[in-house]
Amino acid sequence: MPVFLDTTSPDFEPAFQTLLSAKREDSPDVDAVVAQIIEDVRSRGDAAVIELTAKFDRLQLAPGTLAFSAAEIAEAAAQVSQQDRAALELAADRIRAYHEKQMPADHEWTDEVGATLGWRWSAVSAAGLYVPGGLASYPSSVLMNAIPAKVAGVKRLAIAVPTPDGQVNPLVLMAAQLSGVDEIYRIGGAQAIAALAYGTETIAPVDKITGPGNAFVAAAKRRVFGKVGIDMIAGPSEILVIADKDNDPDWIALDLLSQAEHDESAQSILITDDAAFGQTVAQAVEKRLETLQRRAIAGPSWRDFGAVITVRDLDEAAALSNRIAPEHLELCVTDPVGLSTKTIHAGAIFLGQYTPEAIGDYVGGPNHVLPTARSARFSSGLSVMDFLKRTTLSQMTPQALRAIGPAAARLAQSESLEAHGLSVLARLDRLND
Amino acid sequence: MPVFLDTTSPDFEPAFQTLLSAKREDSPDVDAVVAQIIEDVRSRGDAAVIELTAKFDRLQLAPGTLAFSAAEIAEAAAQVSQQDRAALELAADRIRAYHEKQMPADHEWTDEVGATLGWRWSAVSAAGLYVPGGLASYPSSVLMNAIPAKVAGVKRLAIAVPTPDGQVNPLVLMAAQLSGVDEIYRIGGAQAIAALAYGTETIAPVDKITGPGNAFVAAAKRRVFGKVGIDMIAGPSEILVIADKDNDPDWIALDLLSQAEHDESAQSILITDDAAFGQTVAQAVEKRLETLQRRAIAGPSWRDFGAVITVRDLDEAAALSNRIAPEHLELCVTDPVGLSTKTIHAGAIFLGQYTPEAIGDYVGGPNHVLPTARSARFSSGLSVMDFLKRTTLSQMTPQALRAIGPAAARLAQSESLEAHGLSVLARLDRLND
């Protein structure tokens, strides 16, 4: 049974606190193993990657076969049904169109003292994208990571995807092809992250690594951070649905289950201003759980971490939503746009009853890589910004230096940084000659 | 002696590689101690903070005196000279004006299928800024961290600054006041980071922590990351100057020394297309080192990590600059703007001989918190973006769901995520009735 809470109950606050602080994930501590793997790949390169792939993926590779060949990719793509290809293309087009609008502009201006200031954006030169193998090998995640990188202007985009026993999902290769990925390596785990970060004889190092992965991949990303940039370390998925009674309870139940089916540690929460509606939705969830293919995953998630919260009104719902700071937030209410201006801490908002969260996982356009575990309070989903960096620009004229240089020299002196001050004063001396 | 390299020399490449990979910093491993301090503050709150402050800062506080009072801040501000105040105000005004231009815009549009898409930026609710005590207690860093936060719209901005033996730099308090900081706590070290991240009886928790600090502070920031957002962990400062022979060698020497004087681990590099000019600058550095107040710091930095590189031409200089990816890059050449379009991996670029890097440390306007240790390849300096997060928005109409819903259902099926597909199909069924 999920937990049922009611804000009018005197023990609501401690119960809500418990819900907020529930620890949903116990990551195994694989840091020592991962440190060894990284060291091994750094010192022995391809040889280490090949040995580790034989060990973990039961796949014997040679340096020349680490990467998929163009012929192999074409062959895999040919296996994809016309319907799947069309769906992937529609998704890719929409994701590309959305992310193209995110591209930030360079800016430059001259201010009142004559200083020219500004900034310029540029793409990272090379990026690596990790794609999990097996069950969680999602072609949609390839699109969501690779397209923003290519829109940002990343010249060289490499994918690492493990192929246990040589098995690969043809849709993953096709998604890579549609996204313009340049290199695809059939390697995985910490060894793949190490190879991307430090390079081997056949794999050139990248500057940034993104993409989801298991505990080994996450630990390896943490370890190579600094040598390369990384994206967030994602936790289990979450959805918060705020719904009034004018909704089909089965639709809401399916929306809750669409996160629950990801992972036993996923969390689905319903907030409603109608207690009876909450009960009806909970019954609809149980009914769907009787037949759902992934009920062995969705069931424990819903029972262990699910919640139905009854509130007095939607303002209270917004306040609770901001404390939860959900990854996904569905607003199934009469005025979803109005309510969305109050729910400011959320990774992605889905407005109205015709916008199930699953649309955003595939074809909506916005990215589906989003902040989990309340981190929407301070971070954003993946975007073109993750593959860009900003260089600031300053140019003083003699006039500008005369106007603001003395203040710089004064502050340098107050911080006991003499050379800082002298570098300004030596120039002012000449100008004032 | 700094290292002298020449790209025409046959052993240039290995020597340059050595320069690039030189390990300039050995951080002591304080992680175990820091973990204990954080646990202590989490479990005992103010009492732990007070004990640790007595121990490390030799300062006895009570819960009511953790924060500076308004009267104490006013009293400190009154000690600041009129000239220092004017310099701080000029710096604050210019930093504010620059960062106001960084504010990104919200965006929303309706596409050809009738889907309304967009995003909305919002500020983190509360941020904490760490300010080191003692020698490295720089008022300029207060401005550079606090002003972007306030420009971004952070409602509650708290500073933690240790005051060993009760000593505080009045300019730090004045800089905080000028920046609109809301709370100032006289605490430091890992205990301050823990208090900001988890909160105590008197300090409410924040969502994001920025600012420089020693090894304990850096380790604590790494540990609380995830619970709160953090900015980068900065390494020792660096400058790369690209200069042709038409420069005053003493100006360039002072620019190199203005980074070297920060830290024995700082690195200053000159690239020039004129070997004789390089020698002259190196002599000018030695001459200045005879009298520089901080020669005991700047001397070892220049001798151990300094470098003078002679190149064939400025295109070669740009290529090396991109491999170095410097924190600060000065372009003292005839066409600095033209060269800057080729030096794409750099934290901040200073154009022309009248723009010494020190201008950017104080009054230029751009931020002086910048990526070090080659991380300008993939990251940017501090900005208003560090205090904002983006929420994506999607709203489907029935028509839009009919247009793109089937592709989502198809992809969900290919990923074996049945509930995802059903959440779309259940709505399409009704719409198609």
GROMACS .gro file of N, CA and C in nm, chain A residues 30-145:
model
  348
   30VAL      N    1   3.138   0.052  -0.486
   30VAL     CA    2   3.226  -0.014  -0.583
   30VAL      C    3   3.347   0.073  -0.613
   31ASP      N    4   3.368   0.174  -0.529
   31ASP     CA    5   3.468   0.274  -0.561
   31ASP      C    6   3.609   0.216  -0.573
   32ALA      N    7   3.643   0.122  -0.486
   32ALA     CA    8   3.779   0.066  -0.488
   32ALA      C    9   3.802  -0.013  -0.617
   33VAL      N   10   3.705  -0.094  -0.655
   33VAL     CA   11   3.715  -0.171  -0.779
   33VAL      C   12   3.728  -0.077  -0.899
   34VAL      N   13   3.645   0.027  -0.897
   34VAL     CA   14   3.644   0.122  -1.009
   34VAL      C   15   3.778   0.195  -1.019
   35ALA      N   16   3.836   0.231  -0.904
   35ALA     CA   17   3.966   0.299  -0.906
   35ALA      C   18   4.070   0.212  -0.973
   36GLN      N   19   4.068   0.083  -0.944
   36GLN     CA   20   4.163  -0.011  -1.005
   36GLN      C   21   4.142  -0.023  -1.156
   37ILE      N   22   4.015  -0.030  -1.196
   37ILE     CA   23   3.985  -0.043  -1.339
   37ILE      C   24   4.036   0.080  -1.414
   38ILE      N   25   4.012   0.198  -1.357
   38ILE     CA   26   4.056   0.321  -1.423
   38ILE      C   27   4.208   0.323  -1.435
   39GLU      N   28   4.276   0.287  -1.326
   39GLU     CA   29   4.422   0.284  -1.328
   39GLU      C   30   4.472   0.187  -1.435
   40ASP      N   31   4.407   0.073  -1.444
   40ASP     CA   32   4.445  -0.030  -1.541
   40ASP      C   33   4.431   0.022  -1.684
   41VAL      N   34   4.318   0.088  -1.712
   41VAL     CA   35   4.297   0.140  -1.847
   41VAL      C   36   4.395   0.254  -1.877
   42ARG      N   37   4.425   0.336  -1.776
   42ARG     CA   38   4.521   0.445  -1.797
   42ARG      C   39   4.658   0.391  -1.831
   43SER      N   40   4.697   0.282  -1.765
   43SER     CA   41   4.834   0.235  -1.787
   43SER      C   42   4.845   0.137  -1.904
   44ARG      N   43   4.741   0.059  -1.930
   44ARG     CA   44   4.756  -0.042  -2.035
   44ARG      C   45   4.665  -0.020  -2.156
   45GLY      N   46   4.580   0.083  -2.153
   45GLY     CA   47   4.503   0.120  -2.271
   45GLY      C   48   4.415   0.010  -2.327
   46ASP      N   49   4.417  -0.004  -2.458
   46ASP     CA   50   4.332  -0.101  -2.526
   46ASP      C   51   4.338  -0.240  -2.465
   47ALA      N   52   4.461  -0.284  -2.429
   47ALA     CA   53   4.476  -0.419  -2.376
   47ALA      C   54   4.388  -0.439  -2.253
   48ALA      N   55   4.387  -0.339  -2.166
   48ALA     CA   56   4.304  -0.349  -2.045
   48ALA      C   57   4.156  -0.349  -2.080
   49VAL      N   58   4.117  -0.261  -2.173
   49VAL     CA   59   3.976  -0.252  -2.213
   49VAL      C   60   3.931  -0.387  -2.271
   50ILE      N   61   4.016  -0.447  -2.353
   50ILE     CA   62   3.980  -0.575  -2.416
   50ILE      C   63   3.967  -0.686  -2.313
   51GLU      N   64   4.059  -0.691  -2.218
   51GLU     CA   65   4.051  -0.793  -2.112
   51GLU      C   66   3.925  -0.778  -2.028
   52LEU      N   67   3.896  -0.653  -1.992
   52LEU     CA   68   3.780  -0.629  -1.905
   52LEU      C   69   3.649  -0.657  -1.979
   53THR      N   70   3.648  -0.632  -2.109
   53THR     CA   71   3.528  -0.660  -2.188
   53THR      C   72   3.507  -0.811  -2.199
   54ALA      N   73   3.616  -0.884  -2.215
   54ALA     CA   74   3.605  -1.030  -2.218
   54ALA      C   75   3.550  -1.082  -2.086
   55LYS      N   76   3.597  -1.021  -1.976
   55LYS     CA   77   3.558  -1.066  -1.842
   55LYS      C   78   3.412  -1.031  -1.810
   56PHE      N   79   3.376  -0.905  -1.833
   56PHE     CA   80   3.242  -0.860  -1.789
   56PHE      C   81   3.134  -0.885  -1.894
   57ASP      N   82   3.168  -0.872  -2.020
   57ASP     CA   83   3.066  -0.883  -2.125
   57ASP      C   84   3.076  -1.014  -2.203
   58ARG      N   85   3.172  -1.101  -2.166
   58ARG     CA   86   3.191  -1.228  -2.236
   58ARG      C   87   3.203  -1.207  -2.387
   59LEU      N   88   3.286  -1.109  -2.422
   59LEU     CA   89   3.301  -1.072  -2.563
   59LEU      C   90   3.448  -1.049  -2.592
   60GLN      N   91   3.499  -1.123  -2.693
   60GLN     CA   92   3.641  -1.111  -2.727
   60GLN      C   93   3.657  -1.010  -2.840
   61LEU      N   94   3.726  -0.901  -2.812
   61LEU     CA   95   3.746  -0.797  -2.912
   61LEU      C   96   3.894  -0.785  -2.946
   62ALA      N   97   3.924  -0.727  -3.063
   62ALA     CA   98   4.060  -0.687  -3.098
   62ALA      C   99   4.058  -0.535  -3.108
   63PRO      N  100   4.175  -0.468  -3.098
   63PRO     CA  101   4.173  -0.321  -3.106
   63PRO      C  102   4.097  -0.271  -3.229
   64GLY      N  103   4.110  -0.341  -3.340
   64GLY     CA  104   4.043  -0.295  -3.462
   64GLY      C  105   3.892  -0.313  -3.459
   65THR      N  106   3.841  -0.389  -3.362
   65THR     CA  107   3.696  -0.413  -3.359
   65THR      C  108   3.629  -0.348  -3.238
   66LEU      N  109   3.703  -0.262  -3.167
   66LEU     CA  110   3.638  -0.191  -3.054
   66LEU      C  111   3.521  -0.107  -3.106
   67ALA      N  112   3.539  -0.046  -3.219
   67ALA     CA  113   3.433   0.039  -3.275
   67ALA      C  114   3.347  -0.041  -3.373
   68PHE      N  115   3.219  -0.011  -3.375
   68PHE     CA  116   3.133  -0.065  -3.481
   68PHE      C  117   3.178  -0.005  -3.614
   69SER      N  118   3.181  -0.087  -3.718
   69SER     CA  119   3.213  -0.035  -3.851
   69SER      C  120   3.086   0.024  -3.913
   70ALA      N  121   3.107   0.104  -4.015
   70ALA     CA  122   2.992   0.164  -4.085
   70ALA      C  123   2.900   0.055  -4.139
   71ALA      N  124   2.961  -0.054  -4.186
   71ALA     CA  125   2.880  -0.164  -4.242
   71ALA      C  126   2.795  -0.228  -4.132
   72GLU      N  127   2.854  -0.246  -4.014
   72GLU     CA  128   2.778  -0.306  -3.903
   72GLU      C  129   2.661  -0.217  -3.863
   73ILE      N  130   2.686  -0.086  -3.861
   73ILE     CA  131   2.578   0.006  -3.823
   73ILE      C  132   2.467   0.003  -3.928
   74ALA      N  133   2.506   0.003  -4.054
   74ALA     CA  134   2.407  -0.002  -4.162
   74ALA      C  135   2.326  -0.132  -4.155
   75GLU      N  136   2.393  -0.240  -4.125
   75GLU     CA  137   2.327  -0.370  -4.116
   75GLU      C  138   2.225  -0.371  -4.001
   76ALA      N  139   2.265  -0.315  -3.888
   76ALA     CA  140   2.173  -0.307  -3.774
   76ALA      C  141   2.053  -0.219  -3.808
   77ALA      N  142   2.083  -0.106  -3.873
   77ALA     CA  143   1.975  -0.013  -3.906
   77ALA      C  144   1.873  -0.080  -3.999
   78ALA      N  145   1.923  -0.167  -4.085
   78ALA     CA  146   1.833  -0.234  -4.180
   78ALA      C  147   1.736  -0.328  -4.109
   79GLN      N  148   1.771  -0.371  -3.987
   79GLN     CA  149   1.682  -0.461  -3.912
   79GLN      C  150   1.565  -0.387  -3.847
   80VAL      N  151   1.576  -0.255  -3.838
   80VAL     CA  152   1.473  -0.178  -3.767
   80VAL      C  153   1.349  -0.167  -3.855
   81SER      N  154   1.232  -0.192  -3.797
   81SER     CA  155   1.109  -0.185  -3.876
   81SER      C  156   1.083  -0.043  -3.921
   82GLN      N  157   1.006  -0.031  -4.029
   82GLN     CA  158   0.976   0.101  -4.083
   82GLN      C  159   0.904   0.187  -3.979
   83GLN      N  160   0.815   0.122  -3.900
   83GLN     CA  161   0.740   0.198  -3.799
   83GLN      C  162   0.832   0.252  -3.689
   84ASP      N  163   0.924   0.166  -3.645
   84ASP     CA  164   1.016   0.211  -3.541
   84ASP      C  165   1.105   0.323  -3.593
   85ARG      N  166   1.150   0.305  -3.717
   85ARG     CA  167   1.235   0.411  -3.775
   85ARG      C  168   1.161   0.543  -3.783
   86ALA      N  169   1.036   0.538  -3.828
   86ALA     CA  170   0.956   0.661  -3.841
   86ALA      C  171   0.936   0.727  -3.704
   87ALA      N  172   0.911   0.643  -3.603
   87ALA     CA  173   0.891   0.698  -3.468
   87ALA      C  174   1.020   0.764  -3.418
   88LEU      N  175   1.133   0.697  -3.439
   88LEU     CA  176   1.262   0.754  -3.397
   88LEU      C  177   1.290   0.885  -3.470
   89GLU      N  178   1.258   0.888  -3.599
   89GLU     CA  179   1.283   1.010  -3.677
   89GLU      C  180   1.196   1.126  -3.629
   90LEU      N  181   1.069   1.094  -3.600
   90LEU     CA  182   0.981   1.199  -3.548
   90LEU      C  183   1.037   1.252  -3.416
   91ALA      N  184   1.079   1.159  -3.329
   91ALA     CA  185   1.134   1.201  -3.200
   91ALA      C  186   1.259   1.286  -3.220
   92ALA      N  187   1.350   1.239  -3.307
   92ALA     CA  188   1.476   1.312  -3.330
   92ALA      C  189   1.449   1.452  -3.383
   93ASP      N  190   1.355   1.463  -3.477
   93ASP     CA  191   1.324   1.594  -3.534
   93ASP      C  192   1.272   1.690  -3.428
   94ARG      N  193   1.183   1.638  -3.342
   94ARG     CA  194   1.124   1.725  -3.240
   94ARG      C  195   1.225   1.763  -3.132
   95ILE      N  196   1.307   1.669  -3.093
   95ILE     CA  197   1.410   1.698  -2.992
   95ILE      C  198   1.508   1.802  -3.048
   96ARG      N  199   1.545   1.784  -3.175
   96ARG     CA  200   1.639   1.879  -3.239
   96ARG      C  201   1.578   2.019  -3.244
   97ALA      N  202   1.452   2.026  -3.284
   97ALA     CA  203   1.387   2.158  -3.297
   97ALA      C  204   1.382   2.229  -3.162
   98TYR      N  205   1.351   2.154  -3.056
   98TYR     CA  206   1.345   2.216  -2.922
   98TYR      C  207   1.483   2.265  -2.880
   99HIS      N  208   1.583   2.179  -2.894
   99HIS     CA  209   1.716   2.214  -2.844
   99HIS      C  210   1.783   2.323  -2.927
  100GLU      N  211   1.747   2.333  -3.054
  100GLU     CA  212   1.803   2.443  -3.134
  100GLU      C  213   1.762   2.578  -3.077
  101LYS      N  214   1.642   2.584  -3.019
  101LYS     CA  215   1.597   2.711  -2.961
  101LYS      C  216   1.674   2.746  -2.833
  102GLN      N  217   1.741   2.647  -2.775
  102GLN     CA  218   1.817   2.673  -2.651
  102GLN      C  219   1.950   2.741  -2.675
  103MET      N  220   1.998   2.743  -2.799
  103MET     CA  221   2.133   2.795  -2.823
  103MET      C  222   2.144   2.939  -2.774
  104PRO      N  223   2.235   2.965  -2.682
  104PRO     CA  224   2.248   3.101  -2.628
  104PRO      C  225   2.327   3.190  -2.723
  105ALA      N  226   2.308   3.318  -2.711
  105ALA     CA  227   2.373   3.414  -2.802
  105ALA      C  228   2.500   3.470  -2.740
  106ASP      N  229   2.599   3.497  -2.825
  106ASP     CA  230   2.715   3.575  -2.781
  106ASP      C  231   2.669   3.718  -2.760
  107HIS      N  232   2.747   3.793  -2.685
  107HIS     CA  233   2.705   3.930  -2.657
  107HIS      C  234   2.830   4.015  -2.639
  108GLU      N  235   2.825   4.138  -2.686
  108GLU     CA  236   2.939   4.229  -2.672
  108GLU      C  237   2.889   4.371  -2.673
  109TRP      N  238   2.942   4.456  -2.587
  109TRP     CA  239   2.899   4.595  -2.583
  109TRP      C  240   3.013   4.682  -2.529
  110THR      N  241   3.002   4.810  -2.556
  110THR     CA  242   3.100   4.904  -2.503
  110THR      C  243   3.029   4.992  -2.401
  111ASP      N  244   3.086   5.003  -2.283
  111ASP     CA  245   3.014   5.073  -2.177
  111ASP      C  246   3.058   5.220  -2.168
  112GLU      N  247   3.008   5.289  -2.066
  112GLU     CA  248   3.023   5.434  -2.060
  112GLU      C  249   3.168   5.479  -2.039
  113VAL      N  250   3.256   5.391  -1.987
  113VAL     CA  251   3.396   5.432  -1.973
  113VAL      C  252   3.479   5.395  -2.096
  114GLY      N  253   3.416   5.326  -2.192
  114GLY     CA  254   3.488   5.287  -2.313
  114GLY      C  255   3.543   5.146  -2.308
  115ALA      N  256   3.507   5.070  -2.204
  115ALA     CA  257   3.549   4.930  -2.196
  115ALA      C  258   3.457   4.846  -2.284
  116THR      N  259   3.516   4.760  -2.366
  116THR     CA  260   3.435   4.666  -2.443
  116THR      C  261   3.431   4.533  -2.368
  117LEU      N  262   3.310   4.489  -2.338
  117LEU     CA  263   3.290   4.369  -2.256
  117LEU      C  264   3.198   4.273  -2.328
  118GLY      N  265   3.199   4.150  -2.286
  118GLY     CA  266   3.106   4.055  -2.345
  118GLY      C  267   3.141   3.912  -2.311
  119TRP      N  268   3.084   3.820  -2.387
  119TRP     CA  269   3.117   3.679  -2.373
  119TRP      C  270   3.091   3.610  -2.505
  120ARG      N  271   3.150   3.492  -2.516
  120ARG     CA  272   3.137   3.414  -2.638
  120ARG      C  273   3.118   3.269  -2.596
  121TRP      N  274   3.023   3.201  -2.656
  121TRP     CA  275   3.001   3.060  -2.628
  121TRP      C  276   3.077   2.974  -2.727
  122SER      N  277   3.128   2.860  -2.683
  122SER     CA  278   3.187   2.765  -2.776
  122SER      C  279   3.158   2.624  -2.728
  123ALA      N  280   3.156   2.531  -2.822
  123ALA     CA  281   3.124   2.392  -2.787
  123ALA      C  282   3.247   2.321  -2.733
  124VAL      N  283   3.227   2.222  -2.649
  124VAL     CA  284   3.339   2.135  -2.613
  124VAL      C  285   3.381   2.064  -2.742
  125SER      N  286   3.511   2.033  -2.753
  125SER     CA  287   3.561   1.976  -2.879
  125SER      C  288   3.514   1.833  -2.900
  126ALA      N  289   3.512   1.755  -2.792
  126ALA     CA  290   3.476   1.614  -2.804
  126ALA      C  291   3.397   1.570  -2.683
  127ALA      N  292   3.291   1.493  -2.706
  127ALA     CA  293   3.207   1.445  -2.596
  127ALA      C  294   3.187   1.295  -2.609
  128GLY      N  295   3.171   1.229  -2.495
  128GLY     CA  296   3.142   1.086  -2.493
  128GLY      C  297   3.007   1.063  -2.428
  129LEU      N  298   2.932   0.971  -2.484
  129LEU     CA  299   2.798   0.942  -2.433
  129LEU      C  300   2.794   0.795  -2.392
  130TYR      N  301   2.760   0.770  -2.265
  130TYR     CA  302   2.748   0.632  -2.220
  130TYR      C  303   2.604   0.585  -2.240
  131VAL      N  304   2.588   0.468  -2.297
  131VAL     CA  305   2.456   0.407  -2.317
  131VAL      C  306   2.459   0.270  -2.250
  132PRO      N  307   2.374   0.246  -2.151
  132PRO     CA  308   2.376   0.116  -2.085
  132PRO      C  309   2.340   0.004  -2.184
  133GLY      N  310   2.386  -0.116  -2.154
  133GLY     CA  311   2.347  -0.232  -2.233
  133GLY      C  312   2.226  -0.298  -2.171
  134GLY      N  313   2.185  -0.408  -2.228
  134GLY     CA  314   2.078  -0.489  -2.170
  134GLY      C  315   1.945  -0.418  -2.163
  135LEU      N  316   1.869  -0.446  -2.054
  135LEU     CA  317   1.731  -0.398  -2.041
  135LEU      C  318   1.718  -0.248  -2.053
  136ALA      N  319   1.812  -0.175  -1.993
  136ALA     CA  320   1.798  -0.029  -1.988
  136ALA      C  321   1.867   0.039  -2.106
  137SER      N  322   1.886  -0.033  -2.216
  137SER     CA  323   1.951   0.024  -2.335
  137SER      C  324   1.846   0.096  -2.418
  138TYR      N  325   1.821   0.222  -2.381
  138TYR     CA  326   1.708   0.294  -2.439
  138TYR      C  327   1.751   0.382  -2.557
  139PRO      N  328   1.699   0.354  -2.676
  139PRO     CA  329   1.730   0.442  -2.790
  139PRO      C  330   1.689   0.587  -2.764
  140SER      N  331   1.581   0.607  -2.687
  140SER     CA  332   1.538   0.745  -2.660
  140SER      C  333   1.646   0.822  -2.585
  141SER      N  334   1.721   0.753  -2.497
  141SER     CA  335   1.826   0.822  -2.422
  141SER      C  336   1.943   0.860  -2.513
  142VAL      N  337   1.966   0.779  -2.617
  142VAL     CA  338   2.069   0.817  -2.714
  142VAL      C  339   2.031   0.950  -2.779
  143LEU      N  340   1.905   0.960  -2.823
  143LEU     CA  341   1.860   1.085  -2.885
  143LEU      C  342   1.873   1.202  -2.788
  144MET      N  343   1.832   1.180  -2.662
  144MET     CA  344   1.827   1.290  -2.564
  144MET      C  345   1.965   1.341  -2.525
  145ASN      N  346   2.067   1.256  -2.534
  145ASN     CA  347   2.203   1.299  -2.503
  145ASN      C  348   2.276   1.347  -2.628
   0.00000   0.00000   0.00000
